[in-house]
Amino acid sequence: MPFPDLIQPELGAYASSVETPGDFSDFWAQTIAEARAVGGAVSMVRAETSLRAVEVYDVTYPGFGGHPVKGWLVLPTQRSGKLPLVVQYVGYGGGRGFPHEQLHWAASGYAYFRMDTRGQGSGWSTGATADPVGSTASLPGVMTKGVLDKADYYYRRVFTDGVRAIDALVTHEAIDAERIAVCGGSQGGGIALAVAGIDPRVKAAMPDVPFLCDFPRAVQKAGRDPYGEIVRFLAQHRDKKAQVFETLRYFDGVCFARQAKAATLFSVAVMDDICPPSTVYGAFNAYAGADKSIVEYEFNNHEGGGPFQERAQMAWLGERFKP
């Protein structure tokens, strides 16, 4: 297939035109404060598995609105002292899956948490977290749920869940609160970028082929869904374009990148027709942290670097989270 977007050198020089709303930081500070004020108990129950080298805990914690959010906490059985924490968010349509599906972080000596995504988890992996909040008229999928009002938009709840996951884990006796990393691919990368931009406790962020970046360009360039959900919504709601894109500015990875200070390792796939590579570079070039790098996979689509990138992440994070 031909390259669907910009290529080098134009690709690396791309700068997003998305403007950060003047009340962006206040909006998110208030959102997180409201979620914390609701409170709620955290439950960690030892899960029955056949795994012997790790301990697995079925975690339920209060997310946005105090709604229960699930996740797996996986700890190395053999450990001494407090462990750095890696929080992973999952891709569009997926859920937390099974605890044996992702073991490389725990096997590398990290505390590892994989957050479920509310209202998803039936596309390519299983989930167990409902989204009990209603929505105005929207297209099937979650991209347009509540998109006419930033207070009601679906990703306000999801990004808050991402921060509240750290709240739930940071005081655990096995976890080093000074060494927290977030990661994820596609939607998970977009959530990781958002959490890094909201929460200064995050010291390292590893967004892979991140989704939810540079919405105005993404809807023009993406050849496949989920960005197409927004296109089809606007094809019917022809008079709502300005309102939709005003909402989306509060959830754009470019805006979160501008206030993120954690060390970061991005990845991008130049043949990606789901998350156009220019949208990834739009967020990367806007990223405020000084310690930033990006790995480019020239001949890959949305699968990106896969195990190659996981290997790069483990080496990169090991350098930053040395004992």
PDB file of C-alpha atoms in Angstrom:
ATOM      1  CA  MET A   1       0.000   0.000   0.000  1.00  0.00           C
ATOM      2  CA  PRO A   2       1.196   3.602  -0.474  1.00  0.00           C
ATOM      3  CA  PHE A   3       2.141   5.698   2.520  1.00  0.00           C
ATOM      4  CA  PRO A   4      -1.177   7.195   3.695  1.00  0.00           C
ATOM      5  CA  ASP A   5       0.199  10.394   5.226  1.00  0.00           C
ATOM      6  CA  LEU A   6       3.327  12.538   5.345  1.00  0.00           C
ATOM      7  CA  ILE A   7       6.769  10.955   5.100  1.00  0.00           C
ATOM      8  CA  GLN A   8      10.164  12.227   6.222  1.00  0.00           C
ATOM      9  CA  PRO A   9      11.390  14.910   6.389  1.00  0.00           C
ATOM     10  CA  GLU A  10       7.972  16.618   6.348  1.00  0.00           C
ATOM     11  CA  LEU A  11       6.589  14.103   8.837  1.00  0.00           C
ATOM     12  CA  GLY A  12       9.119  14.839  11.574  1.00  0.00           C
ATOM     13  CA  ALA A  13       8.622  18.581  11.168  1.00  0.00           C
ATOM     14  CA  TYR A  14       4.830  18.502  11.412  1.00  0.00           C
ATOM     15  CA  ALA A  15       3.312  20.842  14.016  1.00  0.00           C
ATOM     16  CA  SER A  16      -0.331  20.519  15.028  1.00  0.00           C
ATOM     17  CA  SER A  17      -2.616  23.534  14.697  1.00  0.00           C
ATOM     18  CA  VAL A  18      -4.785  22.439  17.645  1.00  0.00           C
ATOM     19  CA  GLU A  19      -5.027  25.245  20.210  1.00  0.00           C
ATOM     20  CA  THR A  20      -5.142  24.401  23.909  1.00  0.00           C
ATOM     21  CA  PRO A  21      -8.254  25.862  25.584  1.00  0.00           C
ATOM     22  CA  GLY A  22      -7.503  28.612  28.082  1.00  0.00           C
ATOM     23  CA  ASP A  23      -9.226  26.699  30.887  1.00  0.00           C
ATOM     24  CA  PHE A  24      -7.765  23.300  29.940  1.00  0.00           C
ATOM     25  CA  SER A  25      -5.708  22.828  33.141  1.00  0.00           C
ATOM     26  CA  ASP A  26      -8.532  24.094  35.351  1.00  0.00           C
ATOM     27  CA  PHE A  27     -11.045  21.787  33.664  1.00  0.00           C
ATOM     28  CA  TRP A  28      -8.917  18.736  34.380  1.00  0.00           C
ATOM     29  CA  ALA A  29      -7.910  19.804  37.886  1.00  0.00           C
ATOM     30  CA  GLN A  30     -11.580  20.247  38.769  1.00  0.00           C
ATOM     31  CA  THR A  31     -12.531  16.948  37.124  1.00  0.00           C
ATOM     32  CA  ILE A  32      -9.949  14.990  39.120  1.00  0.00           C
ATOM     33  CA  ALA A  33     -10.760  16.842  42.354  1.00  0.00           C
ATOM     34  CA  GLU A  34     -14.450  15.983  41.951  1.00  0.00           C
ATOM     35  CA  ALA A  35     -13.665  12.312  41.365  1.00  0.00           C
ATOM     36  CA  ARG A  36     -11.411  12.175  44.430  1.00  0.00           C
ATOM     37  CA  ALA A  37     -14.061  13.913  46.548  1.00  0.00           C
ATOM     38  CA  VAL A  38     -16.557  11.149  45.764  1.00  0.00           C
ATOM     39  CA  GLY A  39     -14.134   8.682  47.352  1.00  0.00           C
ATOM     40  CA  GLY A  40     -14.806   4.974  47.555  1.00  0.00           C
ATOM     41  CA  ALA A  41     -13.028   1.827  48.707  1.00  0.00           C
ATOM     42  CA  VAL A  42     -10.311  -0.066  46.849  1.00  0.00           C
ATOM     43  CA  SER A  43     -10.589  -3.860  46.767  1.00  0.00           C
ATOM     44  CA  MET A  44      -7.651  -6.154  45.992  1.00  0.00           C
ATOM     45  CA  VAL A  45      -8.488  -9.863  45.985  1.00  0.00           C
ATOM     46  CA  ARG A  46      -5.884 -12.549  45.278  1.00  0.00           C
ATOM     47  CA  ALA A  47      -6.859 -14.156  41.974  1.00  0.00           C
ATOM     48  CA  GLU A  48      -6.839 -17.915  41.463  1.00  0.00           C
ATOM     49  CA  THR A  49      -4.441 -18.643  38.606  1.00  0.00           C
ATOM     50  CA  SER A  50      -1.929 -21.334  37.668  1.00  0.00           C
ATOM     51  CA  LEU A  51       0.873 -18.733  37.574  1.00  0.00           C
ATOM     52  CA  ARG A  52       3.678 -19.387  40.062  1.00  0.00           C
ATOM     53  CA  ALA A  53       6.299 -16.713  39.395  1.00  0.00           C
ATOM     54  CA  VAL A  54       3.825 -13.867  39.936  1.00  0.00           C
ATOM     55  CA  GLU A  55       1.029 -12.910  42.299  1.00  0.00           C
ATOM     56  CA  VAL A  56      -2.162 -11.668  40.669  1.00  0.00           C
ATOM     57  CA  TYR A  57      -4.756  -9.439  42.321  1.00  0.00           C
ATOM     58  CA  ASP A  58      -8.225  -8.671  41.000  1.00  0.00           C
ATOM     59  CA  VAL A  59      -8.531  -4.960  41.724  1.00  0.00           C
ATOM     60  CA  THR A  60     -11.691  -2.859  41.880  1.00  0.00           C
ATOM     61  CA  TYR A  61     -11.293   0.852  42.559  1.00  0.00           C
ATOM     62  CA  PRO A  62     -13.464   3.995  42.319  1.00  0.00           C
ATOM     63  CA  GLY A  63     -13.051   5.857  39.043  1.00  0.00           C
ATOM     64  CA  PHE A  64     -14.958   8.806  37.645  1.00  0.00           C
ATOM     65  CA  GLY A  65     -18.097   9.417  39.718  1.00  0.00           C
ATOM     66  CA  GLY A  66     -17.001   6.696  42.136  1.00  0.00           C
ATOM     67  CA  HIS A  67     -17.960   4.100  39.515  1.00  0.00           C
ATOM     68  CA  PRO A  68     -16.219   0.728  40.053  1.00  0.00           C
ATOM     69  CA  VAL A  69     -13.341   0.098  37.625  1.00  0.00           C
ATOM     70  CA  LYS A  70     -11.536  -3.236  37.329  1.00  0.00           C
ATOM     71  CA  GLY A  71      -7.913  -4.088  36.685  1.00  0.00           C
ATOM     72  CA  TRP A  72      -5.222  -6.720  37.223  1.00  0.00           C
ATOM     73  CA  LEU A  73      -2.284  -6.047  39.527  1.00  0.00           C
ATOM     74  CA  VAL A  74       0.593  -8.457  38.870  1.00  0.00           C
ATOM     75  CA  LEU A  75       3.597  -8.616  41.210  1.00  0.00           C
ATOM     76  CA  PRO A  76       6.734 -10.763  41.032  1.00  0.00           C
ATOM     77  CA  THR A  77       6.586 -13.473  43.684  1.00  0.00           C
ATOM     78  CA  GLN A  78      10.273 -12.998  44.446  1.00  0.00           C
ATOM     79  CA  ARG A  79      10.892  -9.364  45.325  1.00  0.00           C
ATOM     80  CA  SER A  80      12.747  -7.231  47.800  1.00  0.00           C
ATOM     81  CA  GLY A  81      12.015  -3.590  48.518  1.00  0.00           C
ATOM     82  CA  LYS A  82       9.509  -1.424  46.717  1.00  0.00           C
ATOM     83  CA  LEU A  83       8.956  -1.896  42.986  1.00  0.00           C
ATOM     84  CA  PRO A  84       8.495   0.669  40.238  1.00  0.00           C
ATOM     85  CA  LEU A  85       4.945   0.628  38.867  1.00  0.00           C
ATOM     86  CA  VAL A  86       3.914   0.296  35.223  1.00  0.00           C
ATOM     87  CA  VAL A  87       0.250   1.110  34.506  1.00  0.00           C
ATOM     88  CA  GLN A  88      -0.982  -0.043  31.110  1.00  0.00           C
ATOM     89  CA  TYR A  89      -4.115   1.176  29.341  1.00  0.00           C
ATOM     90  CA  VAL A  90      -5.618  -0.872  26.523  1.00  0.00           C
ATOM     91  CA  GLY A  91      -6.625  -0.286  22.920  1.00  0.00           C
ATOM     92  CA  TYR A  92     -10.031   0.586  21.502  1.00  0.00           C
ATOM     93  CA  GLY A  93     -12.670  -2.074  22.019  1.00  0.00           C
ATOM     94  CA  GLY A  94     -10.526  -4.116  24.402  1.00  0.00           C
ATOM     95  CA  GLY A  95     -10.585  -4.773  28.106  1.00  0.00           C
ATOM     96  CA  ARG A  96      -8.176  -5.995  30.758  1.00  0.00           C
ATOM     97  CA  GLY A  97      -8.322  -9.546  29.347  1.00  0.00           C
ATOM     98  CA  PHE A  98      -6.693 -12.332  31.369  1.00  0.00           C
ATOM     99  CA  PRO A  99      -3.753 -11.877  33.765  1.00  0.00           C
ATOM    100  CA  HIS A 100      -1.508 -14.314  31.893  1.00  0.00           C
ATOM    101  CA  GLU A 101      -1.660 -12.343  28.641  1.00  0.00           C
ATOM    102  CA  GLN A 102       0.922  -9.671  29.554  1.00  0.00           C
ATOM    103  CA  LEU A 103       3.710 -10.831  31.871  1.00  0.00           C
ATOM    104  CA  HIS A 104       6.878  -9.166  30.591  1.00  0.00           C
ATOM    105  CA  TRP A 105       6.697  -6.207  32.977  1.00  0.00           C
ATOM    106  CA  ALA A 106       6.253  -8.322  36.100  1.00  0.00           C
ATOM    107  CA  ALA A 107       8.903 -10.739  34.802  1.00  0.00           C
ATOM    108  CA  SER A 108      11.240  -7.731  34.513  1.00  0.00           C
ATOM    109  CA  GLY A 109      10.781  -6.807  38.176  1.00  0.00           C
ATOM    110  CA  TYR A 110       8.005  -4.231  37.980  1.00  0.00           C
ATOM    111  CA  ALA A 111       4.637  -3.982  39.669  1.00  0.00           C
ATOM    112  CA  TYR A 112       2.279  -4.114  36.695  1.00  0.00           C
ATOM    113  CA  PHE A 113      -1.335  -2.932  36.513  1.00  0.00           C
ATOM    114  CA  ARG A 114      -3.608  -3.267  33.487  1.00  0.00           C
ATOM    115  CA  MET A 115      -6.694  -1.074  33.694  1.00  0.00           C
ATOM    116  CA  ASP A 116     -10.012  -2.166  32.262  1.00  0.00           C
ATOM    117  CA  THR A 117     -11.729   0.373  29.979  1.00  0.00           C
ATOM    118  CA  ARG A 118     -15.267   1.177  30.995  1.00  0.00           C
ATOM    119  CA  GLY A 119     -17.958   0.142  28.538  1.00  0.00           C
ATOM    120  CA  GLN A 120     -15.519  -1.660  26.219  1.00  0.00           C
ATOM    121  CA  GLY A 121     -13.935  -5.093  26.424  1.00  0.00           C
ATOM    122  CA  SER A 122     -15.868  -7.024  23.799  1.00  0.00           C
ATOM    123  CA  GLY A 123     -13.982  -6.210  20.597  1.00  0.00           C
ATOM    124  CA  TRP A 124     -10.707  -8.126  20.777  1.00  0.00           C
ATOM    125  CA  SER A 125     -10.263  -8.844  24.523  1.00  0.00           C
ATOM    126  CA  THR A 126     -12.597  -9.226  27.451  1.00  0.00           C
ATOM    127  CA  GLY A 127     -13.541  -6.558  29.966  1.00  0.00           C
ATOM    128  CA  ALA A 128     -15.530  -6.365  33.187  1.00  0.00           C
ATOM    129  CA  THR A 129     -16.239  -2.650  33.740  1.00  0.00           C
ATOM    130  CA  ALA A 130     -19.536  -1.002  32.847  1.00  0.00           C
ATOM    131  CA  ASP A 131     -20.029   2.648  31.919  1.00  0.00           C
ATOM    132  CA  PRO A 132     -23.176   3.549  33.856  1.00  0.00           C
ATOM    133  CA  VAL A 133     -23.425   7.065  32.394  1.00  0.00           C
ATOM    134  CA  GLY A 134     -25.984   7.804  29.693  1.00  0.00           C
ATOM    135  CA  SER A 135     -25.358   9.738  26.503  1.00  0.00           C
ATOM    136  CA  THR A 136     -27.045  12.061  24.077  1.00  0.00           C
ATOM    137  CA  ALA A 137     -27.538  10.798  20.521  1.00  0.00           C
ATOM    138  CA  SER A 138     -24.329   9.124  19.347  1.00  0.00           C
ATOM    139  CA  LEU A 139     -22.958   6.782  16.727  1.00  0.00           C
ATOM    140  CA  PRO A 140     -22.290   3.121  17.671  1.00  0.00           C
ATOM    141  CA  GLY A 141     -18.904   3.025  19.398  1.00  0.00           C
ATOM    142  CA  VAL A 142     -17.702   5.494  22.039  1.00  0.00           C
ATOM    143  CA  MET A 143     -16.075   8.300  20.033  1.00  0.00           C
ATOM    144  CA  THR A 144     -19.235  10.412  19.958  1.00  0.00           C
ATOM    145  CA  LYS A 145     -20.745   9.519  23.356  1.00  0.00           C
ATOM    146  CA  GLY A 146     -21.518  12.899  24.911  1.00  0.00           C
ATOM    147  CA  VAL A 147     -19.375  14.708  22.339  1.00  0.00           C
ATOM    148  CA  LEU A 148     -21.584  17.803  22.316  1.00  0.00           C
ATOM    149  CA  ASP A 149     -20.541  18.735  25.874  1.00  0.00           C
ATOM    150  CA  LYS A 150     -17.056  18.374  27.377  1.00  0.00           C
ATOM    151  CA  ALA A 151     -18.570  17.620  30.796  1.00  0.00           C
ATOM    152  CA  ASP A 152     -20.424  14.619  29.380  1.00  0.00           C
ATOM    153  CA  TYR A 153     -17.857  13.286  26.908  1.00  0.00           C
ATOM    154  CA  TYR A 154     -16.957   9.628  27.325  1.00  0.00           C
ATOM    155  CA  TYR A 155     -13.205  10.182  27.542  1.00  0.00           C
ATOM    156  CA  ARG A 156     -13.597  12.545  30.483  1.00  0.00           C
ATOM    157  CA  ARG A 157     -14.595   9.457  32.438  1.00  0.00           C
ATOM    158  CA  VAL A 158     -11.899   7.209  30.967  1.00  0.00           C
ATOM    159  CA  PHE A 159      -9.007   9.639  31.516  1.00  0.00           C
ATOM    160  CA  THR A 160     -10.202  10.191  35.082  1.00  0.00           C
ATOM    161  CA  ASP A 161     -10.281   6.417  35.590  1.00  0.00           C
ATOM    162  CA  GLY A 162      -6.656   6.393  34.443  1.00  0.00           C
ATOM    163  CA  VAL A 163      -5.580   8.894  37.107  1.00  0.00           C
ATOM    164  CA  ARG A 164      -7.666   7.218  39.785  1.00  0.00           C
ATOM    165  CA  ALA A 165      -5.895   3.928  39.047  1.00  0.00           C
ATOM    166  CA  ILE A 166      -2.671   5.561  40.245  1.00  0.00           C
ATOM    167  CA  ASP A 167      -4.512   6.891  43.300  1.00  0.00           C
ATOM    168  CA  ALA A 168      -5.618   3.349  44.112  1.00  0.00           C
ATOM    169  CA  LEU A 169      -2.144   1.826  43.803  1.00  0.00           C
ATOM    170  CA  VAL A 170       0.301   4.480  44.966  1.00  0.00           C
ATOM    171  CA  THR A 171       0.092   3.595  48.656  1.00  0.00           C
ATOM    172  CA  HIS A 172       0.452  -0.170  48.127  1.00  0.00           C
ATOM    173  CA  GLU A 173       3.264  -1.547  50.272  1.00  0.00           C
ATOM    174  CA  ALA A 174       5.001  -3.129  47.266  1.00  0.00           C
ATOM    175  CA  ILE A 175       4.998   0.010  45.093  1.00  0.00           C
ATOM    176  CA  ASP A 176       7.533   2.827  44.897  1.00  0.00           C
ATOM    177  CA  ALA A 177       5.471   6.009  44.513  1.00  0.00           C
ATOM    178  CA  GLU A 178       8.485   7.851  43.088  1.00  0.00           C
ATOM    179  CA  ARG A 179       8.803   5.518  40.091  1.00  0.00           C
ATOM    180  CA  ILE A 180       5.504   5.412  38.197  1.00  0.00           C
ATOM    181  CA  ALA A 181       5.253   4.792  34.461  1.00  0.00           C
ATOM    182  CA  VAL A 182       2.260   4.667  32.123  1.00  0.00           C
ATOM    183  CA  CYS A 183       2.038   2.935  28.770  1.00  0.00           C
ATOM    184  CA  GLY A 184      -0.383   1.675  26.152  1.00  0.00           C
ATOM    185  CA  GLY A 185      -0.942   1.263  22.448  1.00  0.00           C
ATOM    186  CA  SER A 186      -3.439   3.126  20.258  1.00  0.00           C
ATOM    187  CA  GLN A 187      -6.289   4.165  22.592  1.00  0.00           C
ATOM    188  CA  GLY A 188      -4.092   2.992  25.462  1.00  0.00           C
ATOM    189  CA  GLY A 189      -1.346   5.294  24.222  1.00  0.00           C
ATOM    190  CA  GLY A 190      -3.787   8.190  24.116  1.00  0.00           C
ATOM    191  CA  ILE A 191      -4.895   7.474  27.687  1.00  0.00           C
ATOM    192  CA  ALA A 192      -1.261   7.198  28.828  1.00  0.00           C
ATOM    193  CA  LEU A 193      -0.495  10.566  27.231  1.00  0.00           C
ATOM    194  CA  ALA A 194      -3.523  12.149  28.910  1.00  0.00           C
ATOM    195  CA  VAL A 195      -2.633  10.776  32.339  1.00  0.00           C
ATOM    196  CA  ALA A 196       0.975  11.944  31.945  1.00  0.00           C
ATOM    197  CA  GLY A 197      -0.341  15.424  31.119  1.00  0.00           C
ATOM    198  CA  ILE A 198      -2.692  15.496  34.117  1.00  0.00           C
ATOM    199  CA  ASP A 199      -0.739  13.731  36.870  1.00  0.00           C
ATOM    200  CA  PRO A 200       2.767  14.922  37.847  1.00  0.00           C
ATOM    201  CA  ARG A 201       3.361  11.684  39.777  1.00  0.00           C
ATOM    202  CA  VAL A 202       3.973  10.009  36.417  1.00  0.00           C
ATOM    203  CA  LYS A 203       7.715   9.972  35.812  1.00  0.00           C
ATOM    204  CA  ALA A 204       7.776   8.023  32.520  1.00  0.00           C
ATOM    205  CA  ALA A 205       5.273   7.667  29.672  1.00  0.00           C
ATOM    206  CA  MET A 206       5.420   5.211  26.773  1.00  0.00           C
ATOM    207  CA  PRO A 207       2.623   5.895  24.251  1.00  0.00           C
ATOM    208  CA  ASP A 208       2.685   3.516  21.270  1.00  0.00           C
ATOM    209  CA  VAL A 209       1.018   4.643  18.015  1.00  0.00           C
ATOM    210  CA  PRO A 210      -1.224   6.845  20.185  1.00  0.00           C
ATOM    211  CA  PHE A 211      -4.848   7.441  19.307  1.00  0.00           C
ATOM    212  CA  LEU A 212      -6.849  10.558  20.335  1.00  0.00           C
ATOM    213  CA  CYS A 213      -4.266  13.024  19.013  1.00  0.00           C
ATOM    214  CA  ASP A 214      -4.803  16.009  16.684  1.00  0.00           C
ATOM    215  CA  PHE A 215      -8.488  15.284  16.059  1.00  0.00           C
ATOM    216  CA  PRO A 216      -9.008  17.773  13.193  1.00  0.00           C
ATOM    217  CA  ARG A 217      -6.208  16.221  11.123  1.00  0.00           C
ATOM    218  CA  ALA A 218      -7.009  12.667  12.206  1.00  0.00           C
ATOM    219  CA  VAL A 219     -10.565  12.756  10.880  1.00  0.00           C
ATOM    220  CA  GLN A 220      -9.249  13.980   7.518  1.00  0.00           C
ATOM    221  CA  LYS A 221      -6.416  11.463   7.168  1.00  0.00           C
ATOM    222  CA  ALA A 222      -7.478   8.232   8.915  1.00  0.00           C
ATOM    223  CA  GLY A 223      -8.478   5.525   6.470  1.00  0.00           C
ATOM    224  CA  ARG A 224     -10.120   3.275   9.053  1.00  0.00           C
ATOM    225  CA  ASP A 225     -12.165   3.627  12.239  1.00  0.00           C
ATOM    226  CA  PRO A 226     -12.454   4.716  15.027  1.00  0.00           C
ATOM    227  CA  TYR A 227     -11.934   8.315  13.833  1.00  0.00           C
ATOM    228  CA  GLY A 228     -14.529   7.559  11.164  1.00  0.00           C
ATOM    229  CA  GLU A 229     -17.187   7.506  13.869  1.00  0.00           C
ATOM    230  CA  ILE A 230     -16.754  11.265  14.223  1.00  0.00           C
ATOM    231  CA  VAL A 231     -16.944  11.723  10.463  1.00  0.00           C
ATOM    232  CA  ARG A 232     -20.206   9.762  10.223  1.00  0.00           C
ATOM    233  CA  PHE A 233     -21.677  11.627  13.207  1.00  0.00           C
ATOM    234  CA  LEU A 234     -20.941  14.974  11.550  1.00  0.00           C
ATOM    235  CA  ALA A 235     -22.310  13.727   8.244  1.00  0.00           C
ATOM    236  CA  GLN A 236     -25.694  13.593  10.002  1.00  0.00           C
ATOM    237  CA  HIS A 237     -25.252  16.448  12.488  1.00  0.00           C
ATOM    238  CA  ARG A 238     -24.082  18.891   9.838  1.00  0.00           C
ATOM    239  CA  ASP A 239     -24.578  21.921  12.073  1.00  0.00           C
ATOM    240  CA  LYS A 240     -22.528  20.590  15.000  1.00  0.00           C
ATOM    241  CA  LYS A 241     -18.962  20.691  13.625  1.00  0.00           C
ATOM    242  CA  ALA A 242     -17.768  23.649  15.689  1.00  0.00           C
ATOM    243  CA  GLN A 243     -19.370  22.260  18.852  1.00  0.00           C
ATOM    244  CA  VAL A 244     -17.821  18.804  18.369  1.00  0.00           C
ATOM    245  CA  PHE A 245     -14.298  20.044  17.744  1.00  0.00           C
ATOM    246  CA  GLU A 246     -14.547  22.474  20.654  1.00  0.00           C
ATOM    247  CA  THR A 247     -15.289  19.511  22.937  1.00  0.00           C
ATOM    248  CA  LEU A 248     -12.495  17.431  21.445  1.00  0.00           C
ATOM    249  CA  ARG A 249      -9.856  20.090  22.208  1.00  0.00           C
ATOM    250  CA  TYR A 250     -10.212  19.183  25.897  1.00  0.00           C
ATOM    251  CA  PHE A 251      -9.336  15.547  25.115  1.00  0.00           C
ATOM    252  CA  ASP A 252      -6.636  16.000  22.491  1.00  0.00           C
ATOM    253  CA  GLY A 253      -3.274  14.346  23.100  1.00  0.00           C
ATOM    254  CA  VAL A 254      -1.560  17.402  21.642  1.00  0.00           C
ATOM    255  CA  CYS A 255      -2.910  19.536  24.503  1.00  0.00           C
ATOM    256  CA  PHE A 256      -1.945  16.979  27.143  1.00  0.00           C
ATOM    257  CA  ALA A 257       1.533  16.728  25.593  1.00  0.00           C
ATOM    258  CA  ARG A 258       2.045  20.473  26.028  1.00  0.00           C
ATOM    259  CA  GLN A 259       1.827  20.129  29.804  1.00  0.00           C
ATOM    260  CA  ALA A 260       3.453  16.705  30.297  1.00  0.00           C
ATOM    261  CA  LYS A 261       6.901  16.722  31.911  1.00  0.00           C
ATOM    262  CA  ALA A 262       7.590  12.991  32.395  1.00  0.00           C
ATOM    263  CA  ALA A 263      10.315  11.317  30.374  1.00  0.00           C
ATOM    264  CA  THR A 264       8.680   9.813  27.296  1.00  0.00           C
ATOM    265  CA  LEU A 265       9.282   7.216  24.611  1.00  0.00           C
ATOM    266  CA  PHE A 266       6.803   7.422  21.713  1.00  0.00           C
ATOM    267  CA  SER A 267       6.446   5.068  18.798  1.00  0.00           C
ATOM    268  CA  VAL A 268       4.910   5.743  15.384  1.00  0.00           C
ATOM    269  CA  ALA A 269       4.172   3.630  12.322  1.00  0.00           C
ATOM    270  CA  VAL A 270       4.525   5.487   9.029  1.00  0.00           C
ATOM    271  CA  MET A 271       2.024   3.278   7.160  1.00  0.00           C
ATOM    272  CA  ASP A 272      -0.588   3.558   9.929  1.00  0.00           C
ATOM    273  CA  ASP A 273      -4.020   4.344   8.466  1.00  0.00           C
ATOM    274  CA  ILE A 274      -5.832   4.184  11.834  1.00  0.00           C
ATOM    275  CA  CYS A 275      -3.691   6.691  13.756  1.00  0.00           C
ATOM    276  CA  PRO A 276      -2.069   8.768  11.006  1.00  0.00           C
ATOM    277  CA  PRO A 277       1.640   9.260  11.746  1.00  0.00           C
ATOM    278  CA  SER A 278       1.413  13.041  11.453  1.00  0.00           C
ATOM    279  CA  THR A 279      -1.039  13.084  14.365  1.00  0.00           C
ATOM    280  CA  VAL A 280       1.474  11.156  16.493  1.00  0.00           C
ATOM    281  CA  TYR A 281       4.241  13.584  15.543  1.00  0.00           C
ATOM    282  CA  GLY A 282       1.852  16.438  16.318  1.00  0.00           C
ATOM    283  CA  ALA A 283       1.701  15.232  19.924  1.00  0.00           C
ATOM    284  CA  PHE A 284       5.380  14.282  20.110  1.00  0.00           C
ATOM    285  CA  ASN A 285       6.627  17.625  18.786  1.00  0.00           C
ATOM    286  CA  ALA A 286       4.345  19.439  21.243  1.00  0.00           C
ATOM    287  CA  TYR A 287       5.555  17.374  24.205  1.00  0.00           C
ATOM    288  CA  ALA A 288       6.912  19.655  26.932  1.00  0.00           C
ATOM    289  CA  GLY A 289       9.242  17.229  28.713  1.00  0.00           C
ATOM    290  CA  ALA A 290      12.935  17.547  27.853  1.00  0.00           C
ATOM    291  CA  ASP A 291      13.659  13.791  27.955  1.00  0.00           C
ATOM    292  CA  LYS A 292      11.718  12.640  24.907  1.00  0.00           C
ATOM    293  CA  SER A 293      12.388  10.286  22.015  1.00  0.00           C
ATOM    294  CA  ILE A 294      10.406   8.504  19.323  1.00  0.00           C
ATOM    295  CA  VAL A 295      10.928   5.199  17.515  1.00  0.00           C
ATOM    296  CA  GLU A 296       9.689   5.118  13.939  1.00  0.00           C
ATOM    297  CA  TYR A 297       8.560   1.943  12.134  1.00  0.00           C
ATOM    298  CA  GLU A 298       8.586   2.930   8.494  1.00  0.00           C
ATOM    299  CA  PHE A 299       6.920  -0.109   6.948  1.00  0.00           C
ATOM    300  CA  ASN A 300       4.366  -0.963   9.617  1.00  0.00           C
ATOM    301  CA  ASN A 301       0.693  -0.190   9.917  1.00  0.00           C
ATOM    302  CA  HIS A 302      -1.188   0.127  13.203  1.00  0.00           C
ATOM    303  CA  GLU A 303       0.544  -2.902  14.716  1.00  0.00           C
ATOM    304  CA  GLY A 304       3.556  -0.610  15.048  1.00  0.00           C
ATOM    305  CA  GLY A 305       6.656  -2.066  16.615  1.00  0.00           C
ATOM    306  CA  GLY A 306       4.971  -4.869  18.560  1.00  0.00           C
ATOM    307  CA  PRO A 307       7.592  -6.962  20.404  1.00  0.00           C
ATOM    308  CA  PHE A 308      10.389  -4.781  19.002  1.00  0.00           C
ATOM    309  CA  GLN A 309       8.892  -1.770  20.768  1.00  0.00           C
ATOM    310  CA  GLU A 310       8.282  -3.733  23.979  1.00  0.00           C
ATOM    311  CA  ARG A 311      11.967  -4.642  23.986  1.00  0.00           C
ATOM    312  CA  ALA A 312      12.884  -0.986  23.422  1.00  0.00           C
ATOM    313  CA  GLN A 313      10.576   0.093  26.262  1.00  0.00           C
ATOM    314  CA  MET A 314      12.073  -2.354  28.746  1.00  0.00           C
ATOM    315  CA  ALA A 315      15.605  -1.130  27.993  1.00  0.00           C
ATOM    316  CA  TRP A 316      14.540   2.533  28.054  1.00  0.00           C
ATOM    317  CA  LEU A 317      12.586   2.297  31.310  1.00  0.00           C
ATOM    318  CA  GLY A 318      15.322   0.232  32.942  1.00  0.00           C
ATOM    319  CA  GLU A 319      17.710   3.134  32.412  1.00  0.00           C
ATOM    320  CA  ARG A 320      15.323   5.616  34.044  1.00  0.00           C
ATOM    321  CA  PHE A 321      14.079   3.435  36.889  1.00  0.00           C
ATOM    322  CA  LYS A 322      17.351   1.988  38.097  1.00  0.00           C
ATOM    323  CA  PRO A 323      17.228   0.777  41.735  1.00  0.00           C
TER     324      PRO A 323
END
